[in-house]
Coordinates of N, CA, C and O in Angstrom, one line a residue:
X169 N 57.4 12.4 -8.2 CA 56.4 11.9 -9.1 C 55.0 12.0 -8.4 O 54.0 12.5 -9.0
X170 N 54.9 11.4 -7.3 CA 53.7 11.5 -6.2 C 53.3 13.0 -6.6 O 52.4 13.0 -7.5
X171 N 53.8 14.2 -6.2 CA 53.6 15.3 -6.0 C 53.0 16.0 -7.5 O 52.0 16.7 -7.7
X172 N 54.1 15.5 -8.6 CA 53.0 16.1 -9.9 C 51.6 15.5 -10.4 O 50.7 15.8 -11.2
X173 N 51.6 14.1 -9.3 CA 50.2 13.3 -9.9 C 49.5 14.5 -9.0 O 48.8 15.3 -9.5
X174 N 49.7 14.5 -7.7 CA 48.7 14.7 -7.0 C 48.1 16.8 -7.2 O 47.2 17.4 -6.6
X175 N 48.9 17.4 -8.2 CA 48.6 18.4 -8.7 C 47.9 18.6 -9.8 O 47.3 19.6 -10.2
X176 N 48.2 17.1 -10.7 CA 47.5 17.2 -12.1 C 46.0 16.9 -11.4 O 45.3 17.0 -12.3
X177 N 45.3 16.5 -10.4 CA 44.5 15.4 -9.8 C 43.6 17.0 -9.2 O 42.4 17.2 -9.4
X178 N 44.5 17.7 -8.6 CA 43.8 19.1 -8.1 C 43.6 20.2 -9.2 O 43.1 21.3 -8.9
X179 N 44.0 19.9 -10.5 CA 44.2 21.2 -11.3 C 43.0 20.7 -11.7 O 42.1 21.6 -11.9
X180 N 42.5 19.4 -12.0 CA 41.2 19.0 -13.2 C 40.5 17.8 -12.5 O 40.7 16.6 -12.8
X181 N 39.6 18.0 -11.4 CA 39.4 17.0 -10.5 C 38.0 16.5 -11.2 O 37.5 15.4 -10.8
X182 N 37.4 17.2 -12.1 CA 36.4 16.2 -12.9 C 36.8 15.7 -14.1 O 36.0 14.9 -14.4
X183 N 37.4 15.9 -14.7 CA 38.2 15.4 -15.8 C 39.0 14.1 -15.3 O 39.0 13.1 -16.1
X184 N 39.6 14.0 -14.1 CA 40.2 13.3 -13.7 C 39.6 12.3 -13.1 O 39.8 11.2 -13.6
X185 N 38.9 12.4 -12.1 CA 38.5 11.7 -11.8 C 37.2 11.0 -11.9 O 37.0 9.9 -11.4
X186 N 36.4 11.7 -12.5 CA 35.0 11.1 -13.0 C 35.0 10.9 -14.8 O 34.3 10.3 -15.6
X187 N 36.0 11.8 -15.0 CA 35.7 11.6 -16.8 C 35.3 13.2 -17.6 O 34.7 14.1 -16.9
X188 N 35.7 13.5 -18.8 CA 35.4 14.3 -19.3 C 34.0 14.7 -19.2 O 33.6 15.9 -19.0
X189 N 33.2 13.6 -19.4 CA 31.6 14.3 -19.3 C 30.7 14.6 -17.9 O 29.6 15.2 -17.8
X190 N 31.7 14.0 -16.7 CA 30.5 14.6 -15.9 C 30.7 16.3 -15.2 O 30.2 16.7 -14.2
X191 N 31.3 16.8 -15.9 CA 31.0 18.3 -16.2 C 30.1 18.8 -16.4 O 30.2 20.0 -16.0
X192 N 29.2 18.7 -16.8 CA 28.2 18.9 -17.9 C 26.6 19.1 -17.2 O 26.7 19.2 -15.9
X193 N 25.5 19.1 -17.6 CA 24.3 19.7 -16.4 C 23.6 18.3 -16.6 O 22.4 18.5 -16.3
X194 N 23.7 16.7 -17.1 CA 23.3 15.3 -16.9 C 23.2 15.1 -15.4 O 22.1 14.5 -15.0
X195 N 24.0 15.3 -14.5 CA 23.8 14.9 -13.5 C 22.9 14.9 -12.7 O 23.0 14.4 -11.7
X196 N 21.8 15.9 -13.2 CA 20.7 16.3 -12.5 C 19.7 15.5 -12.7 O 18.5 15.8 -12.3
X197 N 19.9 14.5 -13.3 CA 18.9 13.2 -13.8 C 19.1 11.9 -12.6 O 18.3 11.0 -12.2
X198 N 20.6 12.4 -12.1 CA 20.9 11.1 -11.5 C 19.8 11.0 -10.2 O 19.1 10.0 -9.9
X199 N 19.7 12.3 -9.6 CA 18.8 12.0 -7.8 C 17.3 12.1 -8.6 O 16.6 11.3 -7.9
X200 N 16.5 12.8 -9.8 CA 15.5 12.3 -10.1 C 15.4 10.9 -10.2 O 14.4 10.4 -9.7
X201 N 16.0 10.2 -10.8 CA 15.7 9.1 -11.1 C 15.5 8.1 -10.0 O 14.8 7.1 -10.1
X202 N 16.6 8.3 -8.6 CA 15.9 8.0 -7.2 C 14.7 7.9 -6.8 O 13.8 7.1 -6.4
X203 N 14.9 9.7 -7.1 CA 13.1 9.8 -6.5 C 12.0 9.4 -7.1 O 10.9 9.3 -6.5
X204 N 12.4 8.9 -8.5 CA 11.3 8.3 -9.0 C 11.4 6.9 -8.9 O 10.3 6.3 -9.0
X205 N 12.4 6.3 -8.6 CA 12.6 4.9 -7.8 C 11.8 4.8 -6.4 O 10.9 4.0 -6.5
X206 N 11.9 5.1 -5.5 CA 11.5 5.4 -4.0 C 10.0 5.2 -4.5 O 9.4 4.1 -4.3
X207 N 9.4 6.6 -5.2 CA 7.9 7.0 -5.4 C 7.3 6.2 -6.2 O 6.2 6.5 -6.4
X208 N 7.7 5.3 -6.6 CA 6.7 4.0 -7.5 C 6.7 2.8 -6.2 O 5.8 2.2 -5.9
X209 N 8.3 2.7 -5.6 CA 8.1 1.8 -4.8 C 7.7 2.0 -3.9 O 7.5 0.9 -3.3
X210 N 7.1 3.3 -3.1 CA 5.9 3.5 -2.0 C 4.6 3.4 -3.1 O 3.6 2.8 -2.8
X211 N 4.7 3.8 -4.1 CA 2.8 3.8 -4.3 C 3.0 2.4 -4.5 O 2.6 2.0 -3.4
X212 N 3.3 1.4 -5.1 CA 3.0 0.2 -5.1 C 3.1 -1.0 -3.7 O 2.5 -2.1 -3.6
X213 N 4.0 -0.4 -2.7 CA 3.6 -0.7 -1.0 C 1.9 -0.3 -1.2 O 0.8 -1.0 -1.3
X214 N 2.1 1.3 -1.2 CA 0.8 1.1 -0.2 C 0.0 0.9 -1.0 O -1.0 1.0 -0.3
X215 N -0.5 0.5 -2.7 CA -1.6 -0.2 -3.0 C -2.0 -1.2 -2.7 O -3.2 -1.5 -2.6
X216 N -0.7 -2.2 -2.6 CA -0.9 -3.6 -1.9 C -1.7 -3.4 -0.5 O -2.6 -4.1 -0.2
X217 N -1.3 -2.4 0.2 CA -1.6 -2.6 1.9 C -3.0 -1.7 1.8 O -3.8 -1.9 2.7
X218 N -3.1 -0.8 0.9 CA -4.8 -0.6 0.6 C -5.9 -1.5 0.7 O -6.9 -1.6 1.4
X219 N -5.0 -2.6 -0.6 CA -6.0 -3.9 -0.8 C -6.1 -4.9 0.5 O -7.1 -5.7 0.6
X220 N -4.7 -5.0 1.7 CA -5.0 -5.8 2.0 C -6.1 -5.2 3.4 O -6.6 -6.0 4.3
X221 N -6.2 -4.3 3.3 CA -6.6 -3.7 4.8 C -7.8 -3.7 4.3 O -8.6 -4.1 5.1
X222 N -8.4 -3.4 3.2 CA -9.9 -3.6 2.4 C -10.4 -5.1 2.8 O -11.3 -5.3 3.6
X223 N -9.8 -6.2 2.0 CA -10.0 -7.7 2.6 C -10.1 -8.0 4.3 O -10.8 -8.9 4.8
X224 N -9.2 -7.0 4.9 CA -9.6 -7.3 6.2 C -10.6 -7.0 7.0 O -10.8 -7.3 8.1
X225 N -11.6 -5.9 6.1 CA -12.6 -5.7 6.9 C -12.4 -3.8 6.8 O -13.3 -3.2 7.5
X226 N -11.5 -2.9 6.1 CA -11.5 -2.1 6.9 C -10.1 -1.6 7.2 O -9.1 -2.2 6.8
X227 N -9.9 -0.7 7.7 CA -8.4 0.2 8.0 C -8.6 -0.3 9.6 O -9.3 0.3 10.4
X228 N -8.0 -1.2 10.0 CA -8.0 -1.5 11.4 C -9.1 -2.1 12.1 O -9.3 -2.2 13.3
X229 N -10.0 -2.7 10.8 CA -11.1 -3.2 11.5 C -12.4 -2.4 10.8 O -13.4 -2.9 10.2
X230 N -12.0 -1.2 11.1 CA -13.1 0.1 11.0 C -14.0 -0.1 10.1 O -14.1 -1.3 9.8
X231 N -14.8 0.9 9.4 CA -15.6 1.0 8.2 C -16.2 0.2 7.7 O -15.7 -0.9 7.8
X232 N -17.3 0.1 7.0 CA -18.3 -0.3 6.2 C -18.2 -1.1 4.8 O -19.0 -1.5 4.0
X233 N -16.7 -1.2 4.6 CA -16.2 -1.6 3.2 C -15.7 -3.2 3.6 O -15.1 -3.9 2.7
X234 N -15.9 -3.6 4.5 CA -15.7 -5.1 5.1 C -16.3 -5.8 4.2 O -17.1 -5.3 3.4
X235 N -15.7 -7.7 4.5 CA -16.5 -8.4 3.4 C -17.3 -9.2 4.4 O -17.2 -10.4 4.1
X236 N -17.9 -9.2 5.3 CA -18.8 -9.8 6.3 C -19.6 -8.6 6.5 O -19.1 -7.6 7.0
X237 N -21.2 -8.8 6.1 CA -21.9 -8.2 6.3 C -22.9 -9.1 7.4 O -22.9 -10.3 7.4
X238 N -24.0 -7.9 8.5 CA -24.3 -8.8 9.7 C -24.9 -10.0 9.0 O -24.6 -11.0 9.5
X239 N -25.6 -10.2 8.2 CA -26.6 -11.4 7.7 C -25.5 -12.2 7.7 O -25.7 -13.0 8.5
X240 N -24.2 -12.3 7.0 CA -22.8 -13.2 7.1 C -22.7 -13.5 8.4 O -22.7 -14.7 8.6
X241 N -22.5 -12.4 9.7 CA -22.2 -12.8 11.1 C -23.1 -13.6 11.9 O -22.6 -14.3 12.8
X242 N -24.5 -13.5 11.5 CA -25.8 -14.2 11.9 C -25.2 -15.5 11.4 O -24.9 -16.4 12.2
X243 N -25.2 -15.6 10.4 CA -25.1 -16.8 9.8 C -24.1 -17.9 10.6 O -24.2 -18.9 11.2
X244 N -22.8 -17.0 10.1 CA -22.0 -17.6 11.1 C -22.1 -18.1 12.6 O -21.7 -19.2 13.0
X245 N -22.6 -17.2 13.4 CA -22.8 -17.4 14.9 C -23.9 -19.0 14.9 O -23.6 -20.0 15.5
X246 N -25.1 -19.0 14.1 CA -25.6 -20.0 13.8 C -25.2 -21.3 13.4 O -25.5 -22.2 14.1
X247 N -24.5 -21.4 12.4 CA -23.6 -22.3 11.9 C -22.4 -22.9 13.6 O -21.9 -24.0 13.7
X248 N -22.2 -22.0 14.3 CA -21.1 -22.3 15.5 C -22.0 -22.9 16.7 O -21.7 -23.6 17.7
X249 N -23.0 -22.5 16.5 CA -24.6 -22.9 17.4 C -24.5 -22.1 18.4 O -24.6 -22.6 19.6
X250 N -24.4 -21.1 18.1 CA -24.4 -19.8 19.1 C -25.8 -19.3 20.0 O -26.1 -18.9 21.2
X251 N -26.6 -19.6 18.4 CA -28.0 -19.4 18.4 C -29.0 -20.5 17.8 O -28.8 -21.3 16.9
X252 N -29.8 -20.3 18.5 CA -30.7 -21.7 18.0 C -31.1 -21.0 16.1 O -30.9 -20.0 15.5
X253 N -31.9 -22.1 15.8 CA -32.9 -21.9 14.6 C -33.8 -20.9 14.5 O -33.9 -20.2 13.5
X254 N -34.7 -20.8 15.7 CA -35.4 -20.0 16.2 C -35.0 -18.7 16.1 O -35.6 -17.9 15.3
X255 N -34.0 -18.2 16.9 CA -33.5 -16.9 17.4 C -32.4 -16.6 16.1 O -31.9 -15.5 16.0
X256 N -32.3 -17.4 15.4 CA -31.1 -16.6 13.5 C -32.5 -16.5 12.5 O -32.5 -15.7 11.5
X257 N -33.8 -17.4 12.9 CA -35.0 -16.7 12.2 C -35.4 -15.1 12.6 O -35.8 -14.3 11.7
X258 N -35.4 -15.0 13.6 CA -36.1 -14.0 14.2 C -35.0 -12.8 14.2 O -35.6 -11.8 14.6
X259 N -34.3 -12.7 14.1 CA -32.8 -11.4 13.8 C -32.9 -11.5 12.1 O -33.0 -10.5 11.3
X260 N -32.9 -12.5 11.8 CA -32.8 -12.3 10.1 C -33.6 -11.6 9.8 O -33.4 -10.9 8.8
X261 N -35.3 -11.6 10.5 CA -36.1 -10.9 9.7 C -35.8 -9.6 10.3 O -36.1 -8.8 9.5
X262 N -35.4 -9.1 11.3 CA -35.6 -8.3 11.9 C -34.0 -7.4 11.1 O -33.9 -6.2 10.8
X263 N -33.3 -8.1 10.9 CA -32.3 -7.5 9.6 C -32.7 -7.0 8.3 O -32.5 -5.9 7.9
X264 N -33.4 -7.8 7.7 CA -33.7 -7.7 6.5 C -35.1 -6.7 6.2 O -35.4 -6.4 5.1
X265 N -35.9 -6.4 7.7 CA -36.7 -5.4 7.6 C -36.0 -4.3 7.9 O -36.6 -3.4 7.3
X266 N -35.0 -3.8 8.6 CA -34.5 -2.6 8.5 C -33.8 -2.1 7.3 O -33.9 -1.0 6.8
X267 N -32.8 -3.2 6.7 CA -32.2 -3.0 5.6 C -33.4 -2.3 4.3 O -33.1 -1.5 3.5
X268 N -35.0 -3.1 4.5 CA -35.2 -2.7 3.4 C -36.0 -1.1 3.5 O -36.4 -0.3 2.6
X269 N -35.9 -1.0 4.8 CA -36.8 0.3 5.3 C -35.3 1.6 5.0 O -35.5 2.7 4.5
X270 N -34.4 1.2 5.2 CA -33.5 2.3 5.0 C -33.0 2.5 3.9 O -32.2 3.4 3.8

């Protein structure tokens, strides 16, 4: 009995074992549909880690797209009493005349 199962099992091994329909050219949907799983779930990583590297100032720091601009850092350093009254007067203008010359 073993022996005719395990021949009916080799004579029709998709019929048998997956089902009459996965014969058929469907299955070519099955690894698309991974890849389109995988590829939404990296673009939506890296949108999140776009945005968060933007809020940090920058891709490691870097670039011009930061949310502290120097008038912010002046300010700051002032506010910590870094610098007197005097010397956050005299950089601010000295900021605000280049900014407006460029």
């Amino acid at each position: 009995m073993l022996s005719s199962l395990a021949t009916a099992v080799a004579s029709a091994p998709c019929v048998v074992a997956y089902g009459p329909h996965f014969a058929g050219w469907w299955w070519i949907f099955v690894p698309i549909f991974w890849i389109l799983v995988f590829v939404l779930l990296f673009a939506f990583a890296g949108r999140r880690w776009r945005r968060a590297a933007i809020a940090r100032g920058g891709y490691g720091g870097w670039g011009n797209g930061g949310t502290r601009s120097a008038e912010s850092t002046l300010a700051q350093r002032y506010a910590n009493g870094d610098i007197d009254e005097q010397e956050y007067r005299a950089r601010l203008e000295v900021l605000r005349a280049n900014r407006d010359s460029a």
